[in-house]
C-alpha cells in the first residue's frame, strides 16, 4: 500500500502551511508532538515522516534509520552534518522551496516502494533481492545472484 499520510514532527507551522496550500491533496498531513507516537504510527501505517532536526540525540537517529518507513530529515546543513552521517540521502537543507520538498517527497516514497517490493519474508528470514542478502535476527549473509534466484524459485 503506497504512502497516504505525511507525518510531520518538529514544525507545526509547516504542517499547517501544507494543509492550507492543498498542494499535497493526495496525502493527509498530520502533525505530531510525541516522537514515539509518530514513529509507531509511521511503522504501522506506512507513513512518510518529515523530521525537523535541531539538537536531538544521536542515538535516536541511529535507531530511527533502522526503521522501515520513508523519512525526510529537514534542517540547517550544519545541524544535519553534525547529527546525521553522510549515508542518509533523505536530507533537505533549509531554506528550501515547496517544489524542492515536493520532489523529495515523490523520490523518497518511490524509493521506499521499490525497497519494500524487493523484500521477501519467509519463516523469520528476510531476503533482500536488491542487496542480495538474507537476514535473520542480527545475522546477515551476502548471496550471489544465482543463490538469490534459487531461494526465490523455491
PDB file of C-alpha atoms in Angstrom:
ATOM      1  CA  UNK A   1       0.000   0.000   0.000  1.00  0.00           C
ATOM      2  CA  UNK A   2       1.543   3.317  -1.032  1.00  0.00           C
ATOM      3  CA  UNK A   3       2.125   6.037   1.500  1.00  0.00           C
ATOM      4  CA  UNK A   4      -1.015   8.146   2.030  1.00  0.00           C
ATOM      5  CA  UNK A   5      -0.012  10.295   5.020  1.00  0.00           C
ATOM      6  CA  UNK A   6       2.787  12.787   5.545  1.00  0.00           C
ATOM      7  CA  UNK A   7       3.601  12.905   9.257  1.00  0.00           C
ATOM      8  CA  UNK A   8       5.482  15.955  10.461  1.00  0.00           C
ATOM      9  CA  UNK A   9       7.466  16.192  13.677  1.00  0.00           C
ATOM     10  CA  UNK A  10       9.144  19.326  14.935  1.00  0.00           C
ATOM     11  CA  UNK A  11       7.422  22.108  12.983  1.00  0.00           C
ATOM     12  CA  UNK A  12       3.688  22.596  13.476  1.00  0.00           C
ATOM     13  CA  UNK A  13       3.596  25.751  11.356  1.00  0.00           C
ATOM     14  CA  UNK A  14       4.959  23.851   8.336  1.00  0.00           C
ATOM     15  CA  UNK A  15       2.209  21.224   8.686  1.00  0.00           C
ATOM     16  CA  UNK A  16      -0.430  23.976   8.841  1.00  0.00           C
ATOM     17  CA  UNK A  17       1.030  25.611   5.721  1.00  0.00           C
ATOM     18  CA  UNK A  18       0.900  22.290   3.822  1.00  0.00           C
ATOM     19  CA  UNK A  19      -2.721  21.803   4.868  1.00  0.00           C
ATOM     20  CA  UNK A  20      -3.626  25.323   3.733  1.00  0.00           C
ATOM     21  CA  UNK A  21      -1.825  25.075   0.390  1.00  0.00           C
ATOM     22  CA  UNK A  22      -3.575  21.853  -0.637  1.00  0.00           C
ATOM     23  CA  UNK A  23      -0.520  21.126  -2.824  1.00  0.00           C
ATOM     24  CA  UNK A  24      -0.337  17.675  -1.296  1.00  0.00           C
ATOM     25  CA  UNK A  25      -4.063  16.938  -1.593  1.00  0.00           C
ATOM     26  CA  UNK A  26      -3.442  13.259  -2.320  1.00  0.00           C
ATOM     27  CA  UNK A  27      -1.790  12.999   1.113  1.00  0.00           C
ATOM     28  CA  UNK A  28      -3.189  13.550   4.548  1.00  0.00           C
ATOM     29  CA  UNK A  29      -0.869  15.866   6.510  1.00  0.00           C
ATOM     30  CA  UNK A  30      -0.586  15.104  10.216  1.00  0.00           C
ATOM     31  CA  UNK A  31       1.436  16.843  12.929  1.00  0.00           C
ATOM     32  CA  UNK A  32       2.894  15.002  15.935  1.00  0.00           C
ATOM     33  CA  UNK A  33       4.135  16.418  19.245  1.00  0.00           C
ATOM     34  CA  UNK A  34       5.168  12.979  20.511  1.00  0.00           C
ATOM     35  CA  UNK A  35       8.092  11.442  18.612  1.00  0.00           C
ATOM     36  CA  UNK A  36       7.383   7.905  19.853  1.00  0.00           C
ATOM     37  CA  UNK A  37       3.769   8.065  18.661  1.00  0.00           C
ATOM     38  CA  UNK A  38       4.933   9.475  15.323  1.00  0.00           C
ATOM     39  CA  UNK A  39       7.409   6.620  14.785  1.00  0.00           C
ATOM     40  CA  UNK A  40       4.912   3.967  15.904  1.00  0.00           C
ATOM     41  CA  UNK A  41       2.202   5.281  13.546  1.00  0.00           C
ATOM     42  CA  UNK A  42       4.701   5.528  10.684  1.00  0.00           C
ATOM     43  CA  UNK A  43       5.743   1.900  11.116  1.00  0.00           C
ATOM     44  CA  UNK A  44       2.187   0.589  11.433  1.00  0.00           C
ATOM     45  CA  UNK A  45       0.559   2.694   8.719  1.00  0.00           C
ATOM     46  CA  UNK A  46       3.450   3.188   6.247  1.00  0.00           C
ATOM     47  CA  UNK A  47       3.553   6.958   6.649  1.00  0.00           C
ATOM     48  CA  UNK A  48       6.192   9.308   5.297  1.00  0.00           C
ATOM     49  CA  UNK A  49       7.761  11.113   8.250  1.00  0.00           C
ATOM     50  CA  UNK A  50       9.319  14.559   7.956  1.00  0.00           C
ATOM     51  CA  UNK A  51      11.630  15.254  10.910  1.00  0.00           C
ATOM     52  CA  UNK A  52      12.643  18.832  11.506  1.00  0.00           C
ATOM     53  CA  UNK A  53      16.077  18.370  13.054  1.00  0.00           C
ATOM     54  CA  UNK A  54      17.619  20.563  15.700  1.00  0.00           C
ATOM     55  CA  UNK A  55      19.785  19.221  18.511  1.00  0.00           C
ATOM     56  CA  UNK A  56      18.376  15.761  19.064  1.00  0.00           C
ATOM     57  CA  UNK A  57      20.129  12.722  20.494  1.00  0.00           C
ATOM     58  CA  UNK A  58      22.399  10.895  18.015  1.00  0.00           C
ATOM     59  CA  UNK A  59      21.315   7.504  19.370  1.00  0.00           C
ATOM     60  CA  UNK A  60      17.739   8.318  18.420  1.00  0.00           C
ATOM     61  CA  UNK A  61      18.702   8.855  14.776  1.00  0.00           C
ATOM     62  CA  UNK A  62      20.837   5.734  14.614  1.00  0.00           C
ATOM     63  CA  UNK A  63      17.781   3.794  15.827  1.00  0.00           C
ATOM     64  CA  UNK A  64      15.345   5.575  13.500  1.00  0.00           C
ATOM     65  CA  UNK A  65      17.490   4.719  10.437  1.00  0.00           C
ATOM     66  CA  UNK A  66      16.851   1.028  11.150  1.00  0.00           C
ATOM     67  CA  UNK A  67      13.080   1.501  10.930  1.00  0.00           C
ATOM     68  CA  UNK A  68      11.325   0.639   7.722  1.00  0.00           C
ATOM     69  CA  UNK A  69       9.305   3.662   6.714  1.00  0.00           C
ATOM     70  CA  UNK A  70      10.071   6.574   4.396  1.00  0.00           C
ATOM     71  CA  UNK A  71      11.599   9.622   6.079  1.00  0.00           C
ATOM     72  CA  UNK A  72      12.997  13.031   5.292  1.00  0.00           C
ATOM     73  CA  UNK A  73      15.252  14.991   7.640  1.00  0.00           C
ATOM     74  CA  UNK A  74      14.929  18.777   7.365  1.00  0.00           C
ATOM     75  CA  UNK A  75      17.280  21.278   8.961  1.00  0.00           C
ATOM     76  CA  UNK A  76      20.228  23.585   8.523  1.00  0.00           C
ATOM     77  CA  UNK A  77      23.036  21.860   6.663  1.00  0.00           C
ATOM     78  CA  UNK A  78      25.465  22.337   9.569  1.00  0.00           C
ATOM     79  CA  UNK A  79      22.994  20.774  12.034  1.00  0.00           C
ATOM     80  CA  UNK A  80      22.318  17.855   9.691  1.00  0.00           C
ATOM     81  CA  UNK A  81      26.048  17.225   9.205  1.00  0.00           C
ATOM     82  CA  UNK A  82      26.648  17.252  12.965  1.00  0.00           C
ATOM     83  CA  UNK A  83      23.722  14.994  13.797  1.00  0.00           C
ATOM     84  CA  UNK A  84      23.430  12.706  10.790  1.00  0.00           C
ATOM     85  CA  UNK A  85      26.027  10.721   8.950  1.00  0.00           C
ATOM     86  CA  UNK A  86      26.543  11.276   5.245  1.00  0.00           C
ATOM     87  CA  UNK A  87      24.897   7.926   4.473  1.00  0.00           C
ATOM     88  CA  UNK A  88      21.419   9.393   4.796  1.00  0.00           C
ATOM     89  CA  UNK A  89      20.339  10.765   1.434  1.00  0.00           C
ATOM     90  CA  UNK A  90      16.907  11.885   2.563  1.00  0.00           C
ATOM     91  CA  UNK A  91      18.069  15.272   3.785  1.00  0.00           C
ATOM     92  CA  UNK A  92      16.552  18.612   2.869  1.00  0.00           C
ATOM     93  CA  UNK A  93      18.535  21.682   3.872  1.00  0.00           C
ATOM     94  CA  UNK A  94      16.767  24.847   4.956  1.00  0.00           C
ATOM     95  CA  UNK A  95      15.818  27.129   3.373  1.00  0.00           C
ATOM     96  CA  UNK A  96      14.058  25.153   0.640  1.00  0.00           C
ATOM     97  CA  UNK A  97      11.278  25.767  -1.840  1.00  0.00           C
ATOM     98  CA  UNK A  98       7.995  23.905  -1.734  1.00  0.00           C
ATOM     99  CA  UNK A  99       8.874  22.430  -5.151  1.00  0.00           C
ATOM    100  CA  UNK A 100      12.103  21.003  -3.677  1.00  0.00           C
ATOM    101  CA  UNK A 101      10.027  19.495  -0.879  1.00  0.00           C
ATOM    102  CA  UNK A 102       7.537  18.055  -3.383  1.00  0.00           C
ATOM    103  CA  UNK A 103      10.356  16.443  -5.420  1.00  0.00           C
ATOM    104  CA  UNK A 104      11.906  14.995  -2.252  1.00  0.00           C
ATOM    105  CA  UNK A 105       8.539  13.535  -1.145  1.00  0.00           C
ATOM    106  CA  UNK A 106       7.998  11.854  -4.516  1.00  0.00           C
ATOM    107  CA  UNK A 107      11.568  10.486  -4.592  1.00  0.00           C
ATOM    108  CA  UNK A 108      11.510   9.135  -1.036  1.00  0.00           C
ATOM    109  CA  UNK A 109       8.135   7.430  -1.473  1.00  0.00           C
ATOM    110  CA  UNK A 110       9.227   5.855  -4.782  1.00  0.00           C
ATOM    111  CA  UNK A 111      12.474   4.563  -3.230  1.00  0.00           C
ATOM    112  CA  UNK A 112      10.575   3.146  -0.276  1.00  0.00           C
ATOM    113  CA  UNK A 113       8.082   1.317  -2.512  1.00  0.00           C
ATOM    114  CA  UNK A 114      10.935  -0.113  -4.600  1.00  0.00           C
ATOM    115  CA  UNK A 115      12.753  -1.282  -1.472  1.00  0.00           C
ATOM    116  CA  UNK A 116       9.580  -2.794   0.011  1.00  0.00           C
ATOM    117  CA  UNK A 117       8.918  -4.728  -3.185  1.00  0.00           C
ATOM    118  CA  UNK A 118      12.417  -6.230  -3.078  1.00  0.00           C
ATOM    119  CA  UNK A 119      11.956  -7.809   0.378  1.00  0.00           C
ATOM    120  CA  UNK A 120      10.584 -11.305   0.945  1.00  0.00           C
ATOM    121  CA  UNK A 121       9.826 -12.524   4.479  1.00  0.00           C
ATOM    122  CA  UNK A 122       9.836 -16.274   4.948  1.00  0.00           C
ATOM    123  CA  UNK A 123       9.911 -18.230   8.238  1.00  0.00           C
ATOM    124  CA  UNK A 124      11.717 -15.462  10.129  1.00  0.00           C
ATOM    125  CA  UNK A 125      14.168 -14.836   7.311  1.00  0.00           C
ATOM    126  CA  UNK A 126      14.236 -11.657   5.255  1.00  0.00           C
ATOM    127  CA  UNK A 127      15.501 -11.963   1.704  1.00  0.00           C
ATOM    128  CA  UNK A 128      16.540  -8.717   0.045  1.00  0.00           C
ATOM    129  CA  UNK A 129      16.593  -9.267  -3.719  1.00  0.00           C
ATOM    130  CA  UNK A 130      18.279  -5.922  -4.476  1.00  0.00           C
ATOM    131  CA  UNK A 131      21.140  -6.199  -1.998  1.00  0.00           C
ATOM    132  CA  UNK A 132      21.332  -9.987  -2.476  1.00  0.00           C
ATOM    133  CA  UNK A 133      21.294 -10.657   1.244  1.00  0.00           C
ATOM    134  CA  UNK A 134      19.450 -12.952   3.591  1.00  0.00           C
ATOM    135  CA  UNK A 135      18.902 -11.822   7.181  1.00  0.00           C
ATOM    136  CA  UNK A 136      17.658 -13.380  10.370  1.00  0.00           C
ATOM    137  CA  UNK A 137      17.820 -11.619  13.733  1.00  0.00           C
ATOM    138  CA  UNK A 138      21.148  -9.756  13.659  1.00  0.00           C
ATOM    139  CA  UNK A 139      22.855 -12.143  11.256  1.00  0.00           C
ATOM    140  CA  UNK A 140      23.308 -11.259   7.613  1.00  0.00           C
ATOM    141  CA  UNK A 141      24.688 -13.298   4.727  1.00  0.00           C
ATOM    142  CA  UNK A 142      25.702 -11.959   1.324  1.00  0.00           C
ATOM    143  CA  UNK A 143      24.492 -14.179  -1.531  1.00  0.00           C
ATOM    144  CA  UNK A 144      25.282 -14.459  -5.203  1.00  0.00           C
ATOM    145  CA  UNK A 145      22.700 -13.677  -7.845  1.00  0.00           C
ATOM    146  CA  UNK A 146      22.204 -17.398  -8.572  1.00  0.00           C
ATOM    147  CA  UNK A 147      21.673 -18.165  -4.883  1.00  0.00           C
ATOM    148  CA  UNK A 148      19.052 -15.436  -4.609  1.00  0.00           C
ATOM    149  CA  UNK A 149      17.305 -16.732  -7.730  1.00  0.00           C
ATOM    150  CA  UNK A 150      17.224 -20.276  -6.288  1.00  0.00           C
ATOM    151  CA  UNK A 151      15.808 -19.024  -2.983  1.00  0.00           C
ATOM    152  CA  UNK A 152      13.084 -17.122  -4.777  1.00  0.00           C
ATOM    153  CA  UNK A 153      12.332 -20.071  -7.023  1.00  0.00           C
ATOM    154  CA  UNK A 154      11.909 -22.464  -4.096  1.00  0.00           C
TER     155      UNK A 154
END
